[in-house]
Short mmCIF file of C-alpha atoms in Angstrom, two decimals:
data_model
loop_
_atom_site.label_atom_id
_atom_site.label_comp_id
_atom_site.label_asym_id
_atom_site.label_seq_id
_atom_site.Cartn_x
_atom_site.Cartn_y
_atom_site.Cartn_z
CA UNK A 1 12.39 -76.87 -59.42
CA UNK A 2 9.94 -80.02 -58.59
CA UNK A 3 11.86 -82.66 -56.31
CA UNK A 4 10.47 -85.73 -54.74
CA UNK A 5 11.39 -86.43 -51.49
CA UNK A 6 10.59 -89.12 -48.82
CA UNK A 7 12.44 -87.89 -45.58
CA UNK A 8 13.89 -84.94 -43.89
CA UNK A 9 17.68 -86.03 -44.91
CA UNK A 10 15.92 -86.11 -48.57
CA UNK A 11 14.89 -82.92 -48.11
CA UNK A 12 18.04 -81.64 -46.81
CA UNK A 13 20.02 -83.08 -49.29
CA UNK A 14 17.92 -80.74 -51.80
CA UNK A 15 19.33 -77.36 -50.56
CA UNK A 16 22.26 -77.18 -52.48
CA UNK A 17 20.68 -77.59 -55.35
CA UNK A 18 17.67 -74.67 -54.91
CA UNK A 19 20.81 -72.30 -53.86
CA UNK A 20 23.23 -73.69 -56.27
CA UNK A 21 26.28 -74.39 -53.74
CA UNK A 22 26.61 -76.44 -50.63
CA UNK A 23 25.34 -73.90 -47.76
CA UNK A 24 28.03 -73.55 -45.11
CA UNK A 25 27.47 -71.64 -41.35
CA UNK A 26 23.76 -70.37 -42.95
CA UNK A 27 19.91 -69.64 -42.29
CA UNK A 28 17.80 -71.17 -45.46
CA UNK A 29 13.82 -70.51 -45.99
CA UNK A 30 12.51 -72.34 -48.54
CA UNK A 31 9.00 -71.93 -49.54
CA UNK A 32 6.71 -74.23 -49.52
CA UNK A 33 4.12 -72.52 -52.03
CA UNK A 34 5.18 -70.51 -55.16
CA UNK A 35 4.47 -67.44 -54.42
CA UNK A 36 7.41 -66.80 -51.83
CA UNK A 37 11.12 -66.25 -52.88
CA UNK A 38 13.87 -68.20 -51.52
CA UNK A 39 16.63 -66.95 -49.48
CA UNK A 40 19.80 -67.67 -47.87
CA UNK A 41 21.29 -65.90 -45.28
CA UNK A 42 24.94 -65.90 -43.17
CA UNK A 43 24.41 -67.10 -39.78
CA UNK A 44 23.30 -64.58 -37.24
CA UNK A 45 24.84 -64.85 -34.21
CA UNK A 46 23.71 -62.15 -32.10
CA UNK A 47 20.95 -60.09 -31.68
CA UNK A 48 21.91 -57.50 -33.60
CA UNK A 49 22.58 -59.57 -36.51
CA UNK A 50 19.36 -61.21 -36.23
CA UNK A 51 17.55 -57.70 -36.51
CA UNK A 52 19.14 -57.20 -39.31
CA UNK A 53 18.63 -60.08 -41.19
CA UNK A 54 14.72 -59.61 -40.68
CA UNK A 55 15.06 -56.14 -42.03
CA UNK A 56 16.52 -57.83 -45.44
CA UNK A 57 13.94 -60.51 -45.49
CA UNK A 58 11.06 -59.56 -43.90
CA UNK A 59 9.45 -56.87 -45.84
CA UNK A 60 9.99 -58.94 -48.83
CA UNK A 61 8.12 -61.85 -47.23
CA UNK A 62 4.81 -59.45 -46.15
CA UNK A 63 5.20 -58.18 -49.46
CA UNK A 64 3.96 -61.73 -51.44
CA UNK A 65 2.88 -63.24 -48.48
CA UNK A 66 -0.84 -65.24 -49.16
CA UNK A 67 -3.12 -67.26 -47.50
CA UNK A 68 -2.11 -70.50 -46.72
CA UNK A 69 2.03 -69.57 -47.43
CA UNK A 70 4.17 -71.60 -45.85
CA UNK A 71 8.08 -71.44 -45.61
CA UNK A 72 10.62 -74.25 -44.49
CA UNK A 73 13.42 -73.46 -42.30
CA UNK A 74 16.89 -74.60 -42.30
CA UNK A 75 19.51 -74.24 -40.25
CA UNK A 76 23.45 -75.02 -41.03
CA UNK A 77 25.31 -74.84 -38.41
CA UNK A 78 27.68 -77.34 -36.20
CA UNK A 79 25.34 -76.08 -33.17
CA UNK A 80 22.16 -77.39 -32.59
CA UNK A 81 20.91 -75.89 -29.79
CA UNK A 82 21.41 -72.22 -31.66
CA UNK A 83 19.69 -73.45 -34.39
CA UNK A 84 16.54 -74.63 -32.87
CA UNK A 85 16.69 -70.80 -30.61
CA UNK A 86 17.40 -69.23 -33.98
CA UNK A 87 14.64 -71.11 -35.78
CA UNK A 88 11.99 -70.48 -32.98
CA UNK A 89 12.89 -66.71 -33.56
CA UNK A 90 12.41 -66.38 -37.31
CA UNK A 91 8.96 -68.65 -37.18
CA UNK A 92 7.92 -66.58 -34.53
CA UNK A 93 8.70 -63.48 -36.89
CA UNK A 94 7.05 -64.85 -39.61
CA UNK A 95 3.91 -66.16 -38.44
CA UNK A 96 3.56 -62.81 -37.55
CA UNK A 97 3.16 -61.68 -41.20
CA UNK A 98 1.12 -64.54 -42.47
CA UNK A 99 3.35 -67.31 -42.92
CA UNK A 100 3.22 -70.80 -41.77
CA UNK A 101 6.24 -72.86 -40.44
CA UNK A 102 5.48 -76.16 -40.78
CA UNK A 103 9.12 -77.51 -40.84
CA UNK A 104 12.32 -76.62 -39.19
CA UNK A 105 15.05 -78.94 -39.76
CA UNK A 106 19.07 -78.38 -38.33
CA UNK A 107 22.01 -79.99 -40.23
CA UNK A 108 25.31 -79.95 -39.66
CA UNK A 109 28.01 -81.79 -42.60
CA UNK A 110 26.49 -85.15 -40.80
CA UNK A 111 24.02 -85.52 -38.72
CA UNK A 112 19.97 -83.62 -39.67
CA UNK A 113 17.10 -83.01 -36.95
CA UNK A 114 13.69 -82.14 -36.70
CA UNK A 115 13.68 -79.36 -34.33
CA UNK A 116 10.13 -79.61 -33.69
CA UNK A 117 9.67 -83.22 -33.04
CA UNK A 118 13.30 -84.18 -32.22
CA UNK A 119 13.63 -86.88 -34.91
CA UNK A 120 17.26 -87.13 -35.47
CA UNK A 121 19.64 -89.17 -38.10
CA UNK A 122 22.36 -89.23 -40.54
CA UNK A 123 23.19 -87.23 -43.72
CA UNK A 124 24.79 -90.04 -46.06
CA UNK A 125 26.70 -90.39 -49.20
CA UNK A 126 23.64 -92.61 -50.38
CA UNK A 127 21.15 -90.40 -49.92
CA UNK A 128 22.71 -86.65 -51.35
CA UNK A 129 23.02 -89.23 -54.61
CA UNK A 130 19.53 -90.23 -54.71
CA UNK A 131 18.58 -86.29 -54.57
CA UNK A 132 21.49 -85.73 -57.72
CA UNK A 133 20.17 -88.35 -59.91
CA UNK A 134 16.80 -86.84 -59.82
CA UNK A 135 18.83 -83.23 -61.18
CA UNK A 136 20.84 -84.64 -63.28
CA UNK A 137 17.95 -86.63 -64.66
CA UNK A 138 16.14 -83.01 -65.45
CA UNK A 139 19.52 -81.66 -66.71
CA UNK A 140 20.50 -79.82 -64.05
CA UNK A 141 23.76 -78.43 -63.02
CA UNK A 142 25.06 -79.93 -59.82
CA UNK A 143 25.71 -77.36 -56.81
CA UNK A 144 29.13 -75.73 -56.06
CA UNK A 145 30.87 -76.83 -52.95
CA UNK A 146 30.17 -73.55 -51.46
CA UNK A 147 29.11 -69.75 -52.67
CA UNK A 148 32.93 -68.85 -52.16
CA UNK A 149 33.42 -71.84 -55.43
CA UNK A 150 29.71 -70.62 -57.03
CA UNK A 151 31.70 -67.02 -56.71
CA UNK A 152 34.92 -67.91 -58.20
CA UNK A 153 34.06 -69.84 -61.08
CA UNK A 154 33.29 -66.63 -62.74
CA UNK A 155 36.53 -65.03 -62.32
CA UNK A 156 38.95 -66.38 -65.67
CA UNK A 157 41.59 -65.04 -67.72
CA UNK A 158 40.91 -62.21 -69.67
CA UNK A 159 44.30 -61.43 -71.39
CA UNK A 160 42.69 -63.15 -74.63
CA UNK A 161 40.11 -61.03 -74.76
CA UNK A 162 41.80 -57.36 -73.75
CA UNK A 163 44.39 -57.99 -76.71
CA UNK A 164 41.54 -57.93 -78.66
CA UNK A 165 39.70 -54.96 -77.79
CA UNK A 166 41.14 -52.25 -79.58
CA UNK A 167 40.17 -53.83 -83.12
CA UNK A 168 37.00 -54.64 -81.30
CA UNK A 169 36.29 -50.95 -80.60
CA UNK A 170 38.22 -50.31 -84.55
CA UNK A 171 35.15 -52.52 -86.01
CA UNK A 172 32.12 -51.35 -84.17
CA UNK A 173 33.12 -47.63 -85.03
CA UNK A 174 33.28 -48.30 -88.31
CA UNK A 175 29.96 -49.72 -88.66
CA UNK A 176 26.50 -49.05 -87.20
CA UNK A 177 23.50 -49.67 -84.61
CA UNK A 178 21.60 -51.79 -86.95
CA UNK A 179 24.60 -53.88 -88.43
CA UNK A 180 26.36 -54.49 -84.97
CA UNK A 181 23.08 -55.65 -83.64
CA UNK A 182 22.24 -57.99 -86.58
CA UNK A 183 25.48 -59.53 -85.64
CA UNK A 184 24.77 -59.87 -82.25
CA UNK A 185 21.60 -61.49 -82.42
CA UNK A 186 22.93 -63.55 -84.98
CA UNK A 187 25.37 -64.50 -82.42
CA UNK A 188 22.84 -65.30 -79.94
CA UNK A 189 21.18 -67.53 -81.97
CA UNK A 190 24.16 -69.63 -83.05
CA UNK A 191 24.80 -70.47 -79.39
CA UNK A 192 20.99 -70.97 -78.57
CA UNK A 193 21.25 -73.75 -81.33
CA UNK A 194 24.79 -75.19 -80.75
CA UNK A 195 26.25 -73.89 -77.47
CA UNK A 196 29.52 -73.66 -78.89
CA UNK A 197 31.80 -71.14 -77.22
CA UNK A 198 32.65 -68.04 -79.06
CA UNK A 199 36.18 -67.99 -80.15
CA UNK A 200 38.24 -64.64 -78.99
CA UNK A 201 37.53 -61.83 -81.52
CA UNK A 202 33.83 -63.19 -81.95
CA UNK A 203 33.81 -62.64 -77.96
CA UNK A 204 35.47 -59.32 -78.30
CA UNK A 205 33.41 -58.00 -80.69
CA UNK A 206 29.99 -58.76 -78.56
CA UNK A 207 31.43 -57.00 -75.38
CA UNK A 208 32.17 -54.18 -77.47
CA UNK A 209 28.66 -54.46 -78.74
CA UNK A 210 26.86 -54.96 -75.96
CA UNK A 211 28.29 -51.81 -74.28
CA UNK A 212 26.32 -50.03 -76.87
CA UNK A 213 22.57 -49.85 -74.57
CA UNK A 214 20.11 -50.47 -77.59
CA UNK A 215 22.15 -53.21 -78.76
CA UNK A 216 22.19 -54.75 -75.10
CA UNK A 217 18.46 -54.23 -74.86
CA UNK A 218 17.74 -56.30 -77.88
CA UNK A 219 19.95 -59.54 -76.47
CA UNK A 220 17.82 -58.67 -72.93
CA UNK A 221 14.53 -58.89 -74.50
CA UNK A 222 16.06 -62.49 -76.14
CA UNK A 223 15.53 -63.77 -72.80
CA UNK A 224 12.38 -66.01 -71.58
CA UNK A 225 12.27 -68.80 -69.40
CA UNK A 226 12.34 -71.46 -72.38
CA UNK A 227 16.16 -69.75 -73.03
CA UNK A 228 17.61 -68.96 -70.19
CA UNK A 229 19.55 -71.84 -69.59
CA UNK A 230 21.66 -70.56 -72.85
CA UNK A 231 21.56 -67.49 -71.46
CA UNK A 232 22.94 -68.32 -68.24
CA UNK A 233 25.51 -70.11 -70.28
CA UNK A 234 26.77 -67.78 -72.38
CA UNK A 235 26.85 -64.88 -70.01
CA UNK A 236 28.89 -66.52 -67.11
CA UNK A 237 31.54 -67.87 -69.85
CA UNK A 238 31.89 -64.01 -71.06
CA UNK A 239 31.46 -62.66 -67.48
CA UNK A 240 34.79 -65.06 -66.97
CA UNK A 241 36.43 -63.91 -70.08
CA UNK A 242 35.73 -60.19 -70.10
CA UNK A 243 38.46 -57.55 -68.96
CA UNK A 244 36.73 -54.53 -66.48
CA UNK A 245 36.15 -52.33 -68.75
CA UNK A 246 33.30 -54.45 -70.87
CA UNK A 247 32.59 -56.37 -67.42
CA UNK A 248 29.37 -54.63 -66.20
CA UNK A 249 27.22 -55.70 -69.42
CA UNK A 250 27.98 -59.21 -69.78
CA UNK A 251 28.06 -59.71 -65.72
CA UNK A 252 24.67 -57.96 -65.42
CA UNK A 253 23.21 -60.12 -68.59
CA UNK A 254 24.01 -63.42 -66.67
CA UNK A 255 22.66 -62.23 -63.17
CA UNK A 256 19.32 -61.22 -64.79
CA UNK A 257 19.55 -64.68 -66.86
CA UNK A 258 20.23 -66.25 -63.20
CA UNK A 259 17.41 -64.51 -61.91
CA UNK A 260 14.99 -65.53 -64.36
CA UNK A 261 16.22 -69.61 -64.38
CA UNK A 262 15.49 -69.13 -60.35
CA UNK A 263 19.66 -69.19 -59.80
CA UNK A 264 19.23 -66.62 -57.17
CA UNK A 265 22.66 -67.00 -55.17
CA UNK A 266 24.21 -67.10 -58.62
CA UNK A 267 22.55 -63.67 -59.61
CA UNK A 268 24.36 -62.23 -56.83
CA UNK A 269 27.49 -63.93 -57.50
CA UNK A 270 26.97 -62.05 -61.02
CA UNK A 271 25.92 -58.85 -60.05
CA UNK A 272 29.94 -58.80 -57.52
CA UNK A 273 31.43 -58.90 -61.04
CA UNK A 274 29.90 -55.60 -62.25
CA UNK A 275 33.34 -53.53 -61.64
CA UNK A 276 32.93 -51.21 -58.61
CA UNK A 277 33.22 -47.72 -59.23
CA UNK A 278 31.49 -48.43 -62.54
CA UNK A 279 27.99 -46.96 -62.17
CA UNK A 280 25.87 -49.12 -64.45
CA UNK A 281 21.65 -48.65 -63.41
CA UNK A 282 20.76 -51.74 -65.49
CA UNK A 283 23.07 -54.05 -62.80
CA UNK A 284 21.18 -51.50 -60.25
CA UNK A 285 17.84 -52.72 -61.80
CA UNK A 286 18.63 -56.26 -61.40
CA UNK A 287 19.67 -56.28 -57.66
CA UNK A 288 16.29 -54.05 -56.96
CA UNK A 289 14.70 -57.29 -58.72
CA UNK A 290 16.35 -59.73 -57.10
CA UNK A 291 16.12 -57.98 -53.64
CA UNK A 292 12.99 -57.69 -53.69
CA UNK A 293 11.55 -61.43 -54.47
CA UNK A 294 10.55 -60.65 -57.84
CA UNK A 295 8.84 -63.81 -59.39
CA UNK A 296 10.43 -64.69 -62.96
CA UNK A 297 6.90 -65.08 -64.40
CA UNK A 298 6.71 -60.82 -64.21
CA UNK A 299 9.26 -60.51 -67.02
CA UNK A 300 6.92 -62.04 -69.60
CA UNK A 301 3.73 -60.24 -68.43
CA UNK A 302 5.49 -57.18 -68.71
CA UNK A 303 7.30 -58.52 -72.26
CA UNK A 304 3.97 -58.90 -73.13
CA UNK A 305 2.30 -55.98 -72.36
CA UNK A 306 4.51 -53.72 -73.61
CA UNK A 307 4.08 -56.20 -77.34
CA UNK A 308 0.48 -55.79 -77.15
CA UNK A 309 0.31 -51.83 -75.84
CA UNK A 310 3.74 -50.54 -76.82
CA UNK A 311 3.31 -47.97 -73.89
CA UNK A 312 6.54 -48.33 -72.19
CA UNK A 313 10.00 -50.16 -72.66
CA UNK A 314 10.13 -53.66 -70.72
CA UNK A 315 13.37 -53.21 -69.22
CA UNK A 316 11.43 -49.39 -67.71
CA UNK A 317 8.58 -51.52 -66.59
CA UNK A 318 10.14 -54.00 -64.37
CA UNK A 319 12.12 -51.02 -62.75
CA UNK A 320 9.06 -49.46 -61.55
CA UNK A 321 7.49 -52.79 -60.63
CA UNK A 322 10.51 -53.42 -58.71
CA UNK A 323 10.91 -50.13 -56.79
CA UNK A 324 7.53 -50.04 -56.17
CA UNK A 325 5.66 -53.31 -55.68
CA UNK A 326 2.27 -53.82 -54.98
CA UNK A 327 0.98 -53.30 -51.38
CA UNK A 328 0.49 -56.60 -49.79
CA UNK A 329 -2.74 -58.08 -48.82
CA UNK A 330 -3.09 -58.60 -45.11
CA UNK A 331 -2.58 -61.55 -44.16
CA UNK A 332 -5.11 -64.41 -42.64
CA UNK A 333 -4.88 -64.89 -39.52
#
């Protein structure tokens, strides 16, 4: 996302919509060059917690960590004496690896300041609509009031569909791979072109389908950064709609989708609904992806390379990449 912004309550005001939901009690970095990943954090409020959170964040930070990268920091927090300690910590930490701190800002649900040069003012009504015009003017969704609300709005009723498996199941055993795919990509395309909902047995039947891996894997390579906004759209309505035992394919579709549209928060969000106790390694590919700062833009290298060389199966190649990045370059100091 591109936003302009004129002032540090501007820039403030811009959080919720990077992360998706209205940070509460939280430690943001926001990058201020593309090659670092965002990330959002719970508070830490001791020591121990604080060592911990660098163990999450840090390696993934030396890992794409450039010359010249540069990372915001953002504290939320009713205190703002913790949050200038807290913010001295973490720049401290990261200018250690390479990367510049040019900006640490503390906001509470009223009031924002500079913790480096003390400038100090109001958060206002006026200004957090300024920043939403300029996303709703790019047709973007606007943030959730917090990840709790970004978390629930993917839990629905799935009585509709569960009365509807068993003829689901009834219809995909009586026909094959090929045709039940067909159908699904059909599918697919509809709601690319229209974005109407699926109606309940239509919904049914592409649960049961996409169950089936090869079938899954053909929807998965669908996805590109022109379509994942229809992606994103159709997975969270049948993550909502899907009983647990056709949960982990649909769930794991929309985080990836998530991932790929930059929805990072709501990629985790996605990847809670994959039913626990439900091994599924595609949902364990996507958090290794996600985890790990994985820029979008790898999916259609590797989409493309495996077009053009047919070597090895995309979904195989961004595993590896993922489990075993790249070793950094050392950073300038």
């Amino acid at each position: 996302m591109k936003f302009s912004v004129r002032s540090p309550d501007e820039l403030i005001s811009v959080i919720p919509h990077v992360l998706g939901f209205t940070p509460q009690d939280s430690l943001v970095l926001v990058p201020l060059s593309s090659e670092l990943p965002a990330a959002r954090v719970d508070l830490p409020t001791s020591a121990r917690e604080r060592e911990q959170v660098w163990e999450s964040i840090g390696g993934v930070y030396a890992r794409h960590t450039r010359p010249g990268a540069q990372i915001g920091l953002f504290s939320f927090s009713a205190d703002r004496d913790y949050a200038d300690r807290l913010g001295q910590d973490f720049a401290i930490r990261l200018q250690a690896i390479g990367v510049d701190v040019p900006i640490r800002l503390w906001a509470s649900d009223t009031q924002w300041a500079d913790l480096d040069t003390g400038a100090a003012g109001p958060l206002t009504p006026e200004t957090r609509q300024i920043v939403a015009a300029q996303t709703v003017l790019n047709g973007l969704a606007q943030p959730a009031p917090s990840r709790e609300a970004l978390a629930a709005s993917l839990v629905g009723d799935d009585k509709s569909i569960a009365a509807l498996l068993a003829d689901a199941r009834t219809a995909t055993a009586a026909s094959t791979t090929h045709v039940d795919a067909t159908l699904a990509l059909d599918r697919l395309d509809t709601f690319h072109s229209t974005g109407i909902r699926l109606d309940d047995p239509e919904a049914a039947r592409l649960l049961v389908s996409v169950k089936s891996i090869p079938i899954r894997d053909q929807l998965w390579h669908d996805m590109n950064a022109e379509n994942a906004t229809s992606h994103v759209a159709l997975w969270s309505d049948l993550t909502r709609r899907a009983p647990d035992s056709v949960r982990a394919a649909p769930a794991t579709m929309l985080a990836f989708a998530s991932w790929l549209k930059g929805h990072g928060a709501l990629a985790w969000c996605a990847l809670d609904q994959v039913p626990q106790g439900q091994p599924y390694p595609a949902a364990e590919l996507v958090t290794a992806v996600v985890q790990n700062g994985v820029r979008p833009s790898r999916w259609q290298a590797i989409k493309t390379a495996v077009a053009t060389e047919g070597h090895t199966r995309g979904l195989d190649g961004l595993a590896s990449w993922a489990k075993n990045p790249p070793v950094p370059r050392p950073p300038t100091i």
